[in-house]
PDB file of N, CA and C and ligand atoms in Angstrom:
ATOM      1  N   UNK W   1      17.022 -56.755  57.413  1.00 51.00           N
ATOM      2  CA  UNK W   1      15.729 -57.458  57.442  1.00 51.00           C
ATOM      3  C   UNK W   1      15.748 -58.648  56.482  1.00 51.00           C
ATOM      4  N   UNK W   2      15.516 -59.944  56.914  1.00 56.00           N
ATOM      5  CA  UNK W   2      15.258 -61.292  56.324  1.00 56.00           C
ATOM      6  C   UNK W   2      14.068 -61.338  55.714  1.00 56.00           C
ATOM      7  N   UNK W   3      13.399 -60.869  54.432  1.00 64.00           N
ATOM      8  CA  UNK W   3      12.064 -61.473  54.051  1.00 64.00           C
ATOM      9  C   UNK W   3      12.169 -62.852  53.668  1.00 64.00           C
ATOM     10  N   UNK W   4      10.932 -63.644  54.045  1.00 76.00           N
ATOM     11  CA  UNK W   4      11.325 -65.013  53.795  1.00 76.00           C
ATOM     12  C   UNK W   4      10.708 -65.204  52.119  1.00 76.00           C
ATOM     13  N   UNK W   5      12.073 -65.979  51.731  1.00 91.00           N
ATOM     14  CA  UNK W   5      11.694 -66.364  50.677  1.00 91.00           C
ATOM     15  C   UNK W   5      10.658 -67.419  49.885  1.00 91.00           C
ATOM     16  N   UNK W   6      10.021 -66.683  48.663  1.00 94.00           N
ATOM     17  CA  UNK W   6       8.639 -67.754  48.324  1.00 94.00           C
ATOM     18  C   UNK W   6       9.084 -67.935  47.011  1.00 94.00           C
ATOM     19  N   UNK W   7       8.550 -68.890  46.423  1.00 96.00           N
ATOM     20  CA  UNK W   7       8.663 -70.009  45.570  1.00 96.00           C
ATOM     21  C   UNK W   7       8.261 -68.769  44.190  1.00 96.00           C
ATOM     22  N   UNK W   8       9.051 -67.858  43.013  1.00 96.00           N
ATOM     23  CA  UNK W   8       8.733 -67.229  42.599  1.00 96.00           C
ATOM     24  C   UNK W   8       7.802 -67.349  41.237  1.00 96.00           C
ATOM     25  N   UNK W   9       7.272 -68.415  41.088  1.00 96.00           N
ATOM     26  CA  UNK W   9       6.092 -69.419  40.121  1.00 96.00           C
ATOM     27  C   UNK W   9       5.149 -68.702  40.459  1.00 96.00           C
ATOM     28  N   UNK W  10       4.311 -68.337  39.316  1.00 96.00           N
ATOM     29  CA  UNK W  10       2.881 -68.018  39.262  1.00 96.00           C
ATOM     30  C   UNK W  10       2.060 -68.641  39.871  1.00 96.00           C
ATOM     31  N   UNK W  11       1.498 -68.196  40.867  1.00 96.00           N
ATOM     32  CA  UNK W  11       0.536 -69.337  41.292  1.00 96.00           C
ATOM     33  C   UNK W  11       1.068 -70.128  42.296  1.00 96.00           C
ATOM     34  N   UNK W  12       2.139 -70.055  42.804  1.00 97.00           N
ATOM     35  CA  UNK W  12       2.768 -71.184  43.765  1.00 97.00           C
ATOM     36  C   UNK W  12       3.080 -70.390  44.976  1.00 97.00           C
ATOM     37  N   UNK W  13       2.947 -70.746  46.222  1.00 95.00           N
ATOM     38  CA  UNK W  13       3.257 -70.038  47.619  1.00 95.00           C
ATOM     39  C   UNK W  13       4.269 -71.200  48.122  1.00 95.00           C
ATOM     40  N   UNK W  14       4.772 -71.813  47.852  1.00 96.00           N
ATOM     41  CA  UNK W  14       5.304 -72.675  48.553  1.00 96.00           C
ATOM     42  C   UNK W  14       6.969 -71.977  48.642  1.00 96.00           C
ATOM     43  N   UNK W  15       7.521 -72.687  49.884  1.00 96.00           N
ATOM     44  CA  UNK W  15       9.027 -71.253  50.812  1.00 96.00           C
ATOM     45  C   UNK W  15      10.037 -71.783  49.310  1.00 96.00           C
ATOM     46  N   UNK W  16      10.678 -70.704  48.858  1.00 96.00           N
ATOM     47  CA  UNK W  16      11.764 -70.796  47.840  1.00 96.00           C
ATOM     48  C   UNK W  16      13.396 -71.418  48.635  1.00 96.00           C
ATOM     49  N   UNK W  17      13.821 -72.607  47.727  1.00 96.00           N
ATOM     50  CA  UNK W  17      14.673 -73.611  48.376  1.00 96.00           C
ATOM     51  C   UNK W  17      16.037 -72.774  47.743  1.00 96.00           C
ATOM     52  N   UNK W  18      16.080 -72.268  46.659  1.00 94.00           N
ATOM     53  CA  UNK W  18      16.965 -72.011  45.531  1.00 94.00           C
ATOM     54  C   UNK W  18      16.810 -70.459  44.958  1.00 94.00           C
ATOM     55  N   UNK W  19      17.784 -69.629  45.173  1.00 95.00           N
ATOM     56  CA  UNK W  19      17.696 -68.777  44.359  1.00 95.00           C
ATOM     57  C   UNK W  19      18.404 -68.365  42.717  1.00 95.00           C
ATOM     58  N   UNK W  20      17.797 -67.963  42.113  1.00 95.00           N
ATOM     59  CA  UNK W  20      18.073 -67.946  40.662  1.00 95.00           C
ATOM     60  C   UNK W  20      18.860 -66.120  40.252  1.00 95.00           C
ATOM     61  N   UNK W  21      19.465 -66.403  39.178  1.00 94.00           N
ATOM     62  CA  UNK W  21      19.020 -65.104  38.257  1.00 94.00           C
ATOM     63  C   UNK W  21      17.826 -65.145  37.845  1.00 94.00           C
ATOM     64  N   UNK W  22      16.692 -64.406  38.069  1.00 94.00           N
ATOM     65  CA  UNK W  22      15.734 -64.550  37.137  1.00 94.00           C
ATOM     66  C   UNK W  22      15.420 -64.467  35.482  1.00 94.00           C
ATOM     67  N   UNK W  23      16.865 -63.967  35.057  1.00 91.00           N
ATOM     68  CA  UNK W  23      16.916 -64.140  33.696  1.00 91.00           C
ATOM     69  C   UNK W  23      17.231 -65.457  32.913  1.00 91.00           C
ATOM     70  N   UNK W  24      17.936 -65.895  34.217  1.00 90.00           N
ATOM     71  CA  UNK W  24      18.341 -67.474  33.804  1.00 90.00           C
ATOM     72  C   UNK W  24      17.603 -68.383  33.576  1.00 90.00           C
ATOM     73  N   UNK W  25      16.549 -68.299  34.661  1.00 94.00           N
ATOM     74  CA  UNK W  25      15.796 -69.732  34.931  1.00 94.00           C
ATOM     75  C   UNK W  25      14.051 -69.377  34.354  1.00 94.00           C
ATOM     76  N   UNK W  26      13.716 -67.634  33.515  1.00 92.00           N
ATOM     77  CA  UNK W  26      12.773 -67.300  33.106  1.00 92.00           C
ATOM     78  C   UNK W  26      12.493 -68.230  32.092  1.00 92.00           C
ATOM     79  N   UNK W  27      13.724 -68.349  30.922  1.00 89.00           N
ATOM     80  CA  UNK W  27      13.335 -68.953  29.475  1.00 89.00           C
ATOM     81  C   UNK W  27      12.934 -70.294  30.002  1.00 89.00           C
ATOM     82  N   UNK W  28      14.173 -70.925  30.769  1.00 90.00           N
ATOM     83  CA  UNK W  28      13.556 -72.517  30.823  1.00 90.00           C
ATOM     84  C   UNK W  28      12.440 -72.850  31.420  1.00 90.00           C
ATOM     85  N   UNK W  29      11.909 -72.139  32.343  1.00 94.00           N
ATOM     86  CA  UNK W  29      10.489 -72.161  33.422  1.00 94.00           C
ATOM     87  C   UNK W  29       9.634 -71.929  32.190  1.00 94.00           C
ATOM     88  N   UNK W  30       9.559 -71.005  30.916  1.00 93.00           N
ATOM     89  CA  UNK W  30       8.280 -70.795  30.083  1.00 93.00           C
ATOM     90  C   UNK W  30       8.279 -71.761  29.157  1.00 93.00           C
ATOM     91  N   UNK W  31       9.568 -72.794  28.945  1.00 91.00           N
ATOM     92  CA  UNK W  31       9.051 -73.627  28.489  1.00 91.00           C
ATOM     93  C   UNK W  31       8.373 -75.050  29.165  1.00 91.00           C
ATOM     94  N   UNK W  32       8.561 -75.024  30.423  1.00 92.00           N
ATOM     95  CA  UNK W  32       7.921 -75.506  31.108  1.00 92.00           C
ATOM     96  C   UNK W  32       6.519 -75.417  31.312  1.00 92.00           C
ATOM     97  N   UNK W  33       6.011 -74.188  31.049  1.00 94.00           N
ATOM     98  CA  UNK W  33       4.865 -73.865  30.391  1.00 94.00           C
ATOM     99  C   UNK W  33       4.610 -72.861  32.266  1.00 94.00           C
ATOM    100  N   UNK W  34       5.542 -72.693  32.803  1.00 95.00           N
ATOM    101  CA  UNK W  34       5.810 -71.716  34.175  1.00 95.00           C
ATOM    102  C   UNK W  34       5.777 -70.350  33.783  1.00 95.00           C
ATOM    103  N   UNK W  35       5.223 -69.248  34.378  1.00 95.00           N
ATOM    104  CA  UNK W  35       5.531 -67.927  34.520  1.00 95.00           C
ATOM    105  C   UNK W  35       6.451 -67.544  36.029  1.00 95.00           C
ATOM    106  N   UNK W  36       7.213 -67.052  36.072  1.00 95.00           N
ATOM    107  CA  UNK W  36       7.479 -66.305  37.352  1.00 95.00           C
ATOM    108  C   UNK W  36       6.564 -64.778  37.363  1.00 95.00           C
ATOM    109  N   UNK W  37       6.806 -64.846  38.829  1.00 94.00           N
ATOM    110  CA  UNK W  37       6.137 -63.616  39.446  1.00 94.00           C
ATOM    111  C   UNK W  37       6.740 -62.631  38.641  1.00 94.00           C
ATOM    112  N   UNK W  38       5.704 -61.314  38.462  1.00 89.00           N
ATOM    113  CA  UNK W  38       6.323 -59.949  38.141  1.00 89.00           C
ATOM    114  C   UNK W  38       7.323 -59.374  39.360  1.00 89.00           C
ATOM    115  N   UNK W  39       8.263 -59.219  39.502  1.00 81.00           N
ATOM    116  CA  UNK W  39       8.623 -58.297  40.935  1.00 81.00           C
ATOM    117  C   UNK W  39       9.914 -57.572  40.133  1.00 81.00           C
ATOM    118  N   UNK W  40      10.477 -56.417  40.965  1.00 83.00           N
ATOM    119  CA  UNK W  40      11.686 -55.675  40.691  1.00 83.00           C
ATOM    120  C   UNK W  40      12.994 -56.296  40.793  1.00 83.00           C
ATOM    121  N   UNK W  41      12.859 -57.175  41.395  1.00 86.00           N
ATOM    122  CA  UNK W  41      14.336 -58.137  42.202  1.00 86.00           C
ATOM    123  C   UNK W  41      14.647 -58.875  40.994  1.00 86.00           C
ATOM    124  N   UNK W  42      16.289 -58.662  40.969  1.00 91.00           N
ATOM    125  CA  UNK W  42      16.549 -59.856  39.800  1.00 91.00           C
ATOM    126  C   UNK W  42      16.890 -61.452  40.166  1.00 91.00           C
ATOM    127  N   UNK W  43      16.772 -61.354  41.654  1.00 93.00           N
ATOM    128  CA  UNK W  43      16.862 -63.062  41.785  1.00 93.00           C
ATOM    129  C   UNK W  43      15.391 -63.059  41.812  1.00 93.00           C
ATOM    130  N   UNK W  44      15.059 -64.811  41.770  1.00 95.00           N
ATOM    131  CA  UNK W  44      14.096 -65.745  41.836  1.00 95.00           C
ATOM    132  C   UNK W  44      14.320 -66.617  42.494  1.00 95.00           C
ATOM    133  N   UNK W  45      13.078 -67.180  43.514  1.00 96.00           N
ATOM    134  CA  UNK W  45      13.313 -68.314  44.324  1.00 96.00           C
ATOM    135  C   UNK W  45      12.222 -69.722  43.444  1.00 96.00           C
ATOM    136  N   UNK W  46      13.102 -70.456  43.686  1.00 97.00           N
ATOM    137  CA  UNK W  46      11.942 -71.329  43.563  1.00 97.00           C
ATOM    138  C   UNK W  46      11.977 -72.661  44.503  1.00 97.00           C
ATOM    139  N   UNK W  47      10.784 -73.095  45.052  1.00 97.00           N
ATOM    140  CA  UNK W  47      10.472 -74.580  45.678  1.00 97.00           C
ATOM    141  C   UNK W  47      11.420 -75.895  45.466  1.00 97.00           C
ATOM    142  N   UNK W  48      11.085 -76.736  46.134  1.00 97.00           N
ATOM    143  CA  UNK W  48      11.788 -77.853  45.869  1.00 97.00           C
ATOM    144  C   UNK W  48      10.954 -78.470  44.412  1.00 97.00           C
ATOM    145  N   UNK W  49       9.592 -78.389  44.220  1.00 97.00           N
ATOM    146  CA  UNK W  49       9.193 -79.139  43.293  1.00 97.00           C
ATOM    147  C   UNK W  49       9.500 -78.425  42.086  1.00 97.00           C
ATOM    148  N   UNK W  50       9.377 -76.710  41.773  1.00 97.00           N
ATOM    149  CA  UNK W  50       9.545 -76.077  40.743  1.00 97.00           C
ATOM    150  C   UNK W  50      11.251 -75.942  40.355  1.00 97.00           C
ATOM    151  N   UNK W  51      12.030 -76.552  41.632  1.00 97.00           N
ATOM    152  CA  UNK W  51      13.415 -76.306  40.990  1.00 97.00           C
ATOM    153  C   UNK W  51      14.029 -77.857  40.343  1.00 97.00           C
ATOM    154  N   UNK W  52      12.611 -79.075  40.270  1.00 96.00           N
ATOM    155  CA  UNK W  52      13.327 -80.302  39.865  1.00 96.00           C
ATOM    156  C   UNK W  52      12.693 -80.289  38.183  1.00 96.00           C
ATOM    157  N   UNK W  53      11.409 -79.515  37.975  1.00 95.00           N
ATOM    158  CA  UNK W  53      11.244 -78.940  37.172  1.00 95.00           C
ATOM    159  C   UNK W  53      12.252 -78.366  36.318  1.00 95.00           C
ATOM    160  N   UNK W  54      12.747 -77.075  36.565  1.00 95.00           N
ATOM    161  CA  UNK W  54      13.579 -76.765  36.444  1.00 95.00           C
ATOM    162  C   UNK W  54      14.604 -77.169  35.972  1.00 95.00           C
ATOM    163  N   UNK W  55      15.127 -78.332  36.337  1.00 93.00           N
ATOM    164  CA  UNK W  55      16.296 -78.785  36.493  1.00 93.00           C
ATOM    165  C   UNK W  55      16.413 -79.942  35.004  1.00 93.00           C
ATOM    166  N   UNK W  56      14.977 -80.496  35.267  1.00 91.00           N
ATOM    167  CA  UNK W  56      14.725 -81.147  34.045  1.00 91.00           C
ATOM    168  C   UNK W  56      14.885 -80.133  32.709  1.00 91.00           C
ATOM    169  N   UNK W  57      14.551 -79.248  32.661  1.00 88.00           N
ATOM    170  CA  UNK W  57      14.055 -78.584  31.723  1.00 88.00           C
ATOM    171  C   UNK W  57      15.132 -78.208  31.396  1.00 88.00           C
ATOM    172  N   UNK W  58      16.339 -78.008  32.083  1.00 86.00           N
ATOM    173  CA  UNK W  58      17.718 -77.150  31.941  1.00 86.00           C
ATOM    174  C   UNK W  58      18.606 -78.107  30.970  1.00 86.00           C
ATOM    175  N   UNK W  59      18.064 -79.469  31.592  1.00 83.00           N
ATOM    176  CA  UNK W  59      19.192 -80.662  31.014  1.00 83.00           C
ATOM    177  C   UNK W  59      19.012 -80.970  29.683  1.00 83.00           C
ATOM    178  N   UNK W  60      17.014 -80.544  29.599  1.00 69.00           N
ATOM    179  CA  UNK W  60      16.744 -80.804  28.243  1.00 69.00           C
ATOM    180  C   UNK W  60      17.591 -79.899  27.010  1.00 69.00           C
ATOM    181  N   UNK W  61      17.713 -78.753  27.838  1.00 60.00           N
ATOM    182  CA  UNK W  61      18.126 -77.829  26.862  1.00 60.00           C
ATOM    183  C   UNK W  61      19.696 -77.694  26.323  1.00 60.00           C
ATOM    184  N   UNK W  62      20.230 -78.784  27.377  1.00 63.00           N
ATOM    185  CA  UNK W  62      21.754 -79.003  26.764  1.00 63.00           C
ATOM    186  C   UNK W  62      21.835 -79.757  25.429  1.00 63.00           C
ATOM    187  N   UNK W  63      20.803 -80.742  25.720  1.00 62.00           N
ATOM    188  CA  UNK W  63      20.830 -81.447  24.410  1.00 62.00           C
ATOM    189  C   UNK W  63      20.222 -81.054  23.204  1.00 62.00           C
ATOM    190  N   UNK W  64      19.742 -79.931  23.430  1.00 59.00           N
ATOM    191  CA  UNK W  64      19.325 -79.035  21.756  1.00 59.00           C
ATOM    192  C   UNK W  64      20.120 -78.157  21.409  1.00 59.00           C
ATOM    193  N   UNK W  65      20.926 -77.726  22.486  1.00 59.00           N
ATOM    194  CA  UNK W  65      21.648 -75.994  22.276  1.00 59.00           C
ATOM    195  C   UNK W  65      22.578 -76.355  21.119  1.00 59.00           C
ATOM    196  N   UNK W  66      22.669 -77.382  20.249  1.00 60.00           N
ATOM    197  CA  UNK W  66      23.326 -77.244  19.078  1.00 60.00           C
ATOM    198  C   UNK W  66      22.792 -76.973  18.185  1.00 60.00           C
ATOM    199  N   UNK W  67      21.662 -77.210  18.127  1.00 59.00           N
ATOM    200  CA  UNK W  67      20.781 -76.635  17.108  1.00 59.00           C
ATOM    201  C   UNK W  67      19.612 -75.305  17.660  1.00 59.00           C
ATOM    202  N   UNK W  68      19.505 -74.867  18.782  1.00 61.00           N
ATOM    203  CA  UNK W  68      18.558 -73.715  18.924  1.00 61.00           C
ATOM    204  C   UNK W  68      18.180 -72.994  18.320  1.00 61.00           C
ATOM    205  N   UNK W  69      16.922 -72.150  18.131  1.00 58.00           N
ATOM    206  CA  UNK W  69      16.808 -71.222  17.435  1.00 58.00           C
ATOM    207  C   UNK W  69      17.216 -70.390  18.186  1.00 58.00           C
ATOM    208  N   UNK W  70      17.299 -69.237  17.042  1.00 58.00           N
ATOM    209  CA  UNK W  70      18.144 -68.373  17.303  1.00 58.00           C
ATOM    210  C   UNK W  70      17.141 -67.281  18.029  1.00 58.00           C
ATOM    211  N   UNK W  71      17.571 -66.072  18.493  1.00 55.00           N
ATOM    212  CA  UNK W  71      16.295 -65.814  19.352  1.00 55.00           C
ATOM    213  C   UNK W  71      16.864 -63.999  18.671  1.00 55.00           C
TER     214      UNK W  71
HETATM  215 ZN1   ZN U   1       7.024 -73.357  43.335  1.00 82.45          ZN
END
């Protein structure tokens, strides 16, 4: 069975373009100021608009990861 995939953003219904680890793309989406959905599944889909988001947010984080806090 194919469930179709949705955009896994709080608040967003729009069809998921991209699937994630959801552990991966959780931290950078909350600083985006994004929640993903609660669900059991460890992938995540997200939209075309939440994965350019995304994408920004990922690049930002190359250029700090020398200094990050530590978590
Ligand atoms: Zn979305």
């Amino acid at each position: 069975m194919v469930k179709e995939k949705v955009c896994s953003v709080e608040g967003c219904s729009e069809p998921g373009v991209r699937s994630f680890a959801r552990a991966k793309i959780s931290e950078a989406l909350q600083k985006a100021s994004l929640t993903l959905k609660s669900g059991r599944s460890r992938r995540a889909y997200l939209c075309s608009e939440h994965y350019k988001i995304y994408k920004k947010q990922t690049r930002k984080e190359k250029r700090v990861n020398k200094w990050r806090y530590g978590t």
